[in-house]
């Protein structure tokens, strides 16, 4: 088997038949496109894939009604207001590409491979839903005070893992971006002041911080774990958000 035949064999059967049926004049166009994609930066690839595939992908993603309904039910459970419609899905697909591009700067070929899998595979497209759920929950935690973080992680079965995976990275991002700045951490009343402070940031800043703090893999796995195991994230809205700060047990 020649190299060209081996590469074509990796394509889905219909795509391979189409590629093999092209006359030389049209094959030149395919080769030009391949060259441009390989030579482009990850960010440019993300933009191209968004412009070229997003509308079609939205239609394909929406075909999975079962996963969509599950994600919507969990968004409601966690009191998140995101509505999974055509517009929000298109925006999230674009973000998924960009986020993947940031993750894969060192190995851009792996990013392109993952993006192509998303285009071609129904199972991979379902990951968009898992990513959305995971990202919305991460955004929710970024908006929490550290007191609310404590309330949340105390509900979890594996508190240490939850703290290391989600809480510490978020609080580190709060610190270095001066969203929450602890002062006199060893003084009781000073600690109360920053510990109950509600983070304030724009939606744009929030998305940037969430993408910079967590990889697409962590984000997607977070959403998938909740879909697969309903109690993967134990959540009590009233306990977390409505308890009086006076009751807080400071670290």
mmCIF file of C-alpha atoms in Angstrom:
data_model
loop_
_atom_site.group_PDB
_atom_site.id
_atom_site.type_symbol
_atom_site.label_atom_id
_atom_site.label_comp_id
_atom_site.label_asym_id
_atom_site.label_seq_id
_atom_site.Cartn_x
_atom_site.Cartn_y
_atom_site.Cartn_z
ATOM 1 C CA UNK A 1 0.000 0.000 0.000
ATOM 2 C CA UNK A 2 1.412 3.380 -1.012
ATOM 3 C CA UNK A 3 1.622 6.317 1.394
ATOM 4 C CA UNK A 4 -1.206 8.154 -0.367
ATOM 5 C CA UNK A 5 -3.406 5.053 -0.227
ATOM 6 C CA UNK A 6 -2.583 4.614 3.465
ATOM 7 C CA UNK A 7 -3.600 8.219 4.231
ATOM 8 C CA UNK A 8 -6.820 7.917 2.250
ATOM 9 C CA UNK A 9 -7.625 4.664 4.025
ATOM 10 C CA UNK A 10 -7.853 6.607 7.299
ATOM 11 C CA UNK A 11 -10.765 8.634 5.937
ATOM 12 C CA UNK A 12 -14.380 7.554 6.400
ATOM 13 C CA UNK A 13 -15.462 5.427 3.389
ATOM 14 C CA UNK A 14 -17.637 8.141 1.810
ATOM 15 C CA UNK A 15 -14.909 10.766 2.212
ATOM 16 C CA UNK A 16 -12.349 8.390 0.701
ATOM 17 C CA UNK A 17 -14.621 7.666 -2.286
ATOM 18 C CA UNK A 18 -15.125 11.397 -2.819
ATOM 19 C CA UNK A 19 -11.392 12.148 -2.621
ATOM 20 C CA UNK A 20 -10.512 9.362 -5.036
ATOM 21 C CA UNK A 21 -13.165 10.459 -7.522
ATOM 22 C CA UNK A 22 -11.874 14.038 -7.859
ATOM 23 C CA UNK A 23 -10.298 15.038 -11.173
ATOM 24 C CA UNK A 24 -6.801 16.537 -11.071
ATOM 25 C CA UNK A 25 -8.023 20.147 -11.311
ATOM 26 C CA UNK A 26 -10.096 19.765 -8.136
ATOM 27 C CA UNK A 27 -7.399 17.757 -6.331
ATOM 28 C CA UNK A 28 -5.162 20.821 -6.616
ATOM 29 C CA UNK A 29 -7.711 22.788 -4.594
ATOM 30 C CA UNK A 30 -7.735 20.117 -1.875
ATOM 31 C CA UNK A 31 -3.936 20.121 -1.739
ATOM 32 C CA UNK A 32 -3.871 23.919 -1.479
ATOM 33 C CA UNK A 33 -6.321 23.794 1.417
ATOM 34 C CA UNK A 34 -4.273 21.085 3.171
ATOM 35 C CA UNK A 35 -1.133 23.192 2.806
ATOM 36 C CA UNK A 36 -2.808 26.289 4.242
ATOM 37 C CA UNK A 37 -4.208 24.398 7.237
ATOM 38 C CA UNK A 38 -0.883 22.737 8.086
ATOM 39 C CA UNK A 39 0.991 26.055 7.793
ATOM 40 C CA UNK A 40 -1.526 28.063 9.843
ATOM 41 C CA UNK A 41 -1.235 28.812 13.566
ATOM 42 C CA UNK A 42 -3.590 26.958 15.941
ATOM 43 C CA UNK A 43 -5.626 30.154 16.408
ATOM 44 C CA UNK A 44 -6.044 30.568 12.645
ATOM 45 C CA UNK A 45 -7.063 26.925 12.340
ATOM 46 C CA UNK A 46 -9.666 27.455 15.041
ATOM 47 C CA UNK A 47 -11.111 30.462 13.213
ATOM 48 C CA UNK A 48 -11.141 28.636 9.890
ATOM 49 C CA UNK A 49 -12.869 25.593 11.355
ATOM 50 C CA UNK A 50 -15.390 27.857 13.036
ATOM 51 C CA UNK A 51 -16.191 29.724 9.817
ATOM 52 C CA UNK A 52 -16.197 26.594 7.684
ATOM 53 C CA UNK A 53 -17.937 23.998 9.870
ATOM 54 C CA UNK A 54 -19.813 25.551 12.782
ATOM 55 C CA UNK A 55 -23.241 25.899 11.160
ATOM 56 C CA UNK A 56 -23.209 22.302 10.002
ATOM 57 C CA UNK A 57 -21.873 21.088 13.329
ATOM 58 C CA UNK A 58 -24.641 22.888 15.234
ATOM 59 C CA UNK A 59 -27.223 20.978 13.194
ATOM 60 C CA UNK A 60 -25.398 17.694 13.834
ATOM 61 C CA UNK A 61 -24.962 18.373 17.556
ATOM 62 C CA UNK A 62 -28.652 19.223 17.922
ATOM 63 C CA UNK A 63 -29.533 15.793 16.519
ATOM 64 C CA UNK A 64 -28.494 14.238 19.838
ATOM 65 C CA UNK A 65 -31.672 15.160 21.698
ATOM 66 C CA UNK A 66 -31.027 12.750 24.553
ATOM 67 C CA UNK A 67 -27.681 14.262 25.596
ATOM 68 C CA UNK A 68 -29.012 17.780 25.015
ATOM 69 C CA UNK A 69 -31.949 17.138 27.352
ATOM 70 C CA UNK A 70 -29.665 15.648 30.006
ATOM 71 C CA UNK A 71 -27.355 18.660 29.892
ATOM 72 C CA UNK A 72 -30.322 21.046 30.045
ATOM 73 C CA UNK A 73 -31.686 19.224 33.085
ATOM 74 C CA UNK A 74 -28.359 19.559 34.899
ATOM 75 C CA UNK A 75 -28.054 23.229 33.980
ATOM 76 C CA UNK A 76 -31.442 23.751 35.644
ATOM 77 C CA UNK A 77 -30.419 21.651 38.646
ATOM 78 C CA UNK A 78 -27.394 23.891 39.231
ATOM 79 C CA UNK A 79 -29.505 27.047 38.688
ATOM 80 C CA UNK A 80 -27.567 27.962 35.521
ATOM 81 C CA UNK A 81 -29.466 30.056 32.995
ATOM 82 C CA UNK A 82 -27.652 29.076 29.780
ATOM 83 C CA UNK A 83 -30.107 28.117 27.048
ATOM 84 C CA UNK A 84 -28.822 25.546 24.551
ATOM 85 C CA UNK A 85 -30.101 27.003 21.310
ATOM 86 C CA UNK A 86 -28.515 27.371 17.873
ATOM 87 C CA UNK A 87 -26.816 30.648 18.780
ATOM 88 C CA UNK A 88 -25.312 29.494 22.095
ATOM 89 C CA UNK A 89 -24.157 26.183 20.597
ATOM 90 C CA UNK A 90 -22.408 27.949 17.719
ATOM 91 C CA UNK A 91 -20.649 30.212 20.201
ATOM 92 C CA UNK A 92 -19.593 27.233 22.326
ATOM 93 C CA UNK A 93 -18.314 25.274 19.313
ATOM 94 C CA UNK A 94 -16.141 28.247 18.382
ATOM 95 C CA UNK A 95 -14.923 28.484 21.990
ATOM 96 C CA UNK A 96 -14.208 24.746 22.025
ATOM 97 C CA UNK A 97 -11.953 25.151 18.975
ATOM 98 C CA UNK A 98 -10.146 28.151 20.469
ATOM 99 C CA UNK A 99 -9.749 26.480 23.863
ATOM 100 C CA UNK A 100 -8.363 23.353 22.178
ATOM 101 C CA UNK A 101 -5.949 25.514 20.187
ATOM 102 C CA UNK A 102 -4.627 27.045 23.403
ATOM 103 C CA UNK A 103 -4.185 23.600 24.952
ATOM 104 C CA UNK A 104 -2.308 22.263 21.922
ATOM 105 C CA UNK A 105 0.149 25.101 21.204
ATOM 106 C CA UNK A 106 3.080 22.758 21.727
ATOM 107 C CA UNK A 107 1.526 20.008 19.552
ATOM 108 C CA UNK A 108 -0.712 21.740 16.991
ATOM 109 C CA UNK A 109 -1.048 18.563 14.921
ATOM 110 C CA UNK A 110 -2.906 16.930 17.813
ATOM 111 C CA UNK A 111 -5.277 19.891 17.956
ATOM 112 C CA UNK A 112 -6.096 19.560 14.256
ATOM 113 C CA UNK A 113 -6.646 15.830 14.732
ATOM 114 C CA UNK A 114 -9.078 16.446 17.591
ATOM 115 C CA UNK A 115 -10.939 19.096 15.597
ATOM 116 C CA UNK A 116 -11.300 16.745 12.629
ATOM 117 C CA UNK A 117 -12.622 14.025 14.926
ATOM 118 C CA UNK A 118 -15.231 16.475 16.142
ATOM 119 C CA UNK A 119 -16.291 17.128 12.550
ATOM 120 C CA UNK A 120 -16.472 13.452 11.606
ATOM 121 C CA UNK A 121 -17.605 11.610 14.747
ATOM 122 C CA UNK A 122 -21.020 11.646 16.420
ATOM 123 C CA UNK A 123 -19.447 10.498 19.677
ATOM 124 C CA UNK A 124 -16.891 13.296 19.574
ATOM 125 C CA UNK A 125 -19.622 15.848 18.858
ATOM 126 C CA UNK A 126 -21.368 14.747 22.038
ATOM 127 C CA UNK A 127 -18.261 15.990 23.854
ATOM 128 C CA UNK A 128 -19.402 19.523 23.015
ATOM 129 C CA UNK A 129 -22.347 19.023 25.387
ATOM 130 C CA UNK A 130 -20.063 17.665 28.116
ATOM 131 C CA UNK A 131 -17.727 20.613 27.575
ATOM 132 C CA UNK A 132 -20.621 23.090 27.874
ATOM 133 C CA UNK A 133 -21.832 21.582 31.155
ATOM 134 C CA UNK A 134 -18.306 21.433 32.591
ATOM 135 C CA UNK A 135 -17.491 24.979 31.512
ATOM 136 C CA UNK A 136 -20.735 26.414 32.914
ATOM 137 C CA UNK A 137 -20.033 24.780 36.277
ATOM 138 C CA UNK A 138 -16.463 26.095 36.281
ATOM 139 C CA UNK A 139 -17.804 29.588 35.572
ATOM 140 C CA UNK A 140 -20.225 29.172 38.480
ATOM 141 C CA UNK A 141 -17.348 28.283 40.804
ATOM 142 C CA UNK A 142 -15.276 31.226 39.578
ATOM 143 C CA UNK A 143 -18.132 33.506 40.683
ATOM 144 C CA UNK A 144 -18.272 31.953 44.172
ATOM 145 C CA UNK A 145 -16.694 33.429 47.258
ATOM 146 C CA UNK A 146 -14.095 31.318 49.019
ATOM 147 C CA UNK A 147 -16.634 30.768 51.759
ATOM 148 C CA UNK A 148 -19.004 29.306 49.178
ATOM 149 C CA UNK A 149 -16.146 27.165 47.841
ATOM 150 C CA UNK A 150 -15.765 25.726 51.315
ATOM 151 C CA UNK A 151 -19.468 24.981 51.510
ATOM 152 C CA UNK A 152 -19.349 23.295 48.104
ATOM 153 C CA UNK A 153 -16.332 21.083 48.705
ATOM 154 C CA UNK A 154 -17.622 19.978 52.118
ATOM 155 C CA UNK A 155 -20.546 18.365 50.298
ATOM 156 C CA UNK A 156 -18.301 16.232 48.069
ATOM 157 C CA UNK A 157 -17.447 12.600 48.739
ATOM 158 C CA UNK A 158 -13.800 13.046 47.778
ATOM 159 C CA UNK A 159 -13.049 16.483 49.196
ATOM 160 C CA UNK A 160 -9.262 16.415 48.705
ATOM 161 C CA UNK A 161 -9.503 15.543 45.010
ATOM 162 C CA UNK A 162 -12.186 18.184 44.442
ATOM 163 C CA UNK A 163 -10.107 20.859 46.182
ATOM 164 C CA UNK A 164 -6.951 20.003 44.236
ATOM 165 C CA UNK A 165 -8.691 19.714 40.863
ATOM 166 C CA UNK A 166 -11.044 22.703 40.973
ATOM 167 C CA UNK A 167 -10.941 24.883 44.095
ATOM 168 C CA UNK A 168 -7.209 25.549 44.368
ATOM 169 C CA UNK A 169 -6.744 26.449 40.661
ATOM 170 C CA UNK A 170 -9.713 28.836 40.816
ATOM 171 C CA UNK A 171 -8.555 30.512 44.013
ATOM 172 C CA UNK A 172 -5.040 30.808 42.567
ATOM 173 C CA UNK A 173 -6.522 32.554 39.517
ATOM 174 C CA UNK A 174 -8.488 34.851 41.852
ATOM 175 C CA UNK A 175 -5.262 35.766 43.642
ATOM 176 C CA UNK A 176 -2.943 36.399 40.704
ATOM 177 C CA UNK A 177 -5.593 38.417 38.863
ATOM 178 C CA UNK A 178 -6.318 40.443 42.036
ATOM 179 C CA UNK A 179 -9.983 39.525 42.017
ATOM 180 C CA UNK A 180 -9.655 38.413 45.615
ATOM 181 C CA UNK A 181 -6.549 39.628 47.431
ATOM 182 C CA UNK A 182 -6.012 38.042 50.861
ATOM 183 C CA UNK A 183 -4.490 40.416 53.387
ATOM 184 C CA UNK A 184 -3.251 39.491 56.852
ATOM 185 C CA UNK A 185 -4.340 35.894 56.314
ATOM 186 C CA UNK A 186 -3.355 34.914 59.847
ATOM 187 C CA UNK A 187 -5.619 37.487 61.468
ATOM 188 C CA UNK A 188 -9.125 36.161 62.130
ATOM 189 C CA UNK A 189 -11.212 39.198 61.194
ATOM 190 C CA UNK A 190 -9.010 40.093 58.214
ATOM 191 C CA UNK A 191 -9.506 36.586 56.875
ATOM 192 C CA UNK A 192 -13.261 36.947 57.216
ATOM 193 C CA UNK A 193 -13.185 40.026 54.995
ATOM 194 C CA UNK A 194 -11.631 38.390 51.933
ATOM 195 C CA UNK A 195 -13.085 34.944 52.599
ATOM 196 C CA UNK A 196 -16.684 36.100 52.137
ATOM 197 C CA UNK A 197 -15.935 38.570 49.331
ATOM 198 C CA UNK A 198 -17.916 37.908 46.162
ATOM 199 C CA UNK A 199 -15.685 37.878 43.028
ATOM 200 C CA UNK A 200 -16.537 40.615 40.530
ATOM 201 C CA UNK A 201 -15.504 40.307 36.877
ATOM 202 C CA UNK A 202 -16.972 40.790 33.433
ATOM 203 C CA UNK A 203 -18.291 37.832 31.442
ATOM 204 C CA UNK A 204 -15.383 38.227 29.004
ATOM 205 C CA UNK A 205 -12.837 38.143 31.831
ATOM 206 C CA UNK A 206 -14.599 35.170 33.394
ATOM 207 C CA UNK A 207 -14.417 33.128 30.187
ATOM 208 C CA UNK A 208 -10.756 34.042 29.652
ATOM 209 C CA UNK A 209 -9.817 32.985 33.180
ATOM 210 C CA UNK A 210 -11.746 29.720 32.965
ATOM 211 C CA UNK A 211 -10.067 28.833 29.666
ATOM 212 C CA UNK A 212 -6.627 29.771 30.972
ATOM 213 C CA UNK A 213 -7.077 27.818 34.212
ATOM 214 C CA UNK A 214 -8.561 24.551 32.929
ATOM 215 C CA UNK A 215 -7.823 22.521 29.797
ATOM 216 C CA UNK A 216 -10.554 21.316 27.456
ATOM 217 C CA UNK A 217 -9.886 17.788 28.727
ATOM 218 C CA UNK A 218 -10.492 18.692 32.368
ATOM 219 C CA UNK A 219 -13.559 20.739 31.416
ATOM 220 C CA UNK A 220 -15.062 18.018 29.222
ATOM 221 C CA UNK A 221 -14.344 15.255 31.741
ATOM 222 C CA UNK A 222 -16.035 17.310 34.446
ATOM 223 C CA UNK A 223 -19.237 17.552 32.416
ATOM 224 C CA UNK A 224 -19.054 13.912 31.333
ATOM 225 C CA UNK A 225 -18.614 12.681 34.922
ATOM 226 C CA UNK A 226 -21.825 14.432 35.933
ATOM 227 C CA UNK A 227 -23.790 13.012 32.983
ATOM 228 C CA UNK A 228 -22.462 9.521 33.701
ATOM 229 C CA UNK A 229 -22.746 9.650 37.494
ATOM 230 C CA UNK A 230 -25.628 11.868 38.738
ATOM 231 C CA UNK A 231 -23.959 12.322 42.132
ATOM 232 C CA UNK A 232 -20.479 13.112 40.812
ATOM 233 C CA UNK A 233 -21.050 16.692 42.013
ATOM 234 C CA UNK A 234 -23.134 16.957 45.175
ATOM 235 C CA UNK A 235 -24.961 20.261 45.101
ATOM 236 C CA UNK A 236 -27.248 22.086 47.549
ATOM 237 C CA UNK A 237 -28.012 25.589 46.327
ATOM 238 C CA UNK A 238 -29.482 26.880 49.595
ATOM 239 C CA UNK A 239 -26.640 25.489 51.700
ATOM 240 C CA UNK A 240 -23.953 26.960 49.408
ATOM 241 C CA UNK A 241 -25.420 30.339 48.488
ATOM 242 C CA UNK A 242 -27.914 31.257 51.187
ATOM 243 C CA UNK A 243 -26.163 30.331 54.433
ATOM 244 C CA UNK A 244 -25.238 33.286 56.608
ATOM 245 C CA UNK A 245 -21.536 34.266 56.466
ATOM 246 C CA UNK A 246 -21.570 34.501 60.259
ATOM 247 C CA UNK A 247 -21.738 30.704 60.299
ATOM 248 C CA UNK A 248 -18.563 30.269 58.278
ATOM 249 C CA UNK A 249 -15.785 28.131 59.683
ATOM 250 C CA UNK A 250 -12.659 29.913 58.568
ATOM 251 C CA UNK A 251 -9.627 27.874 57.386
#
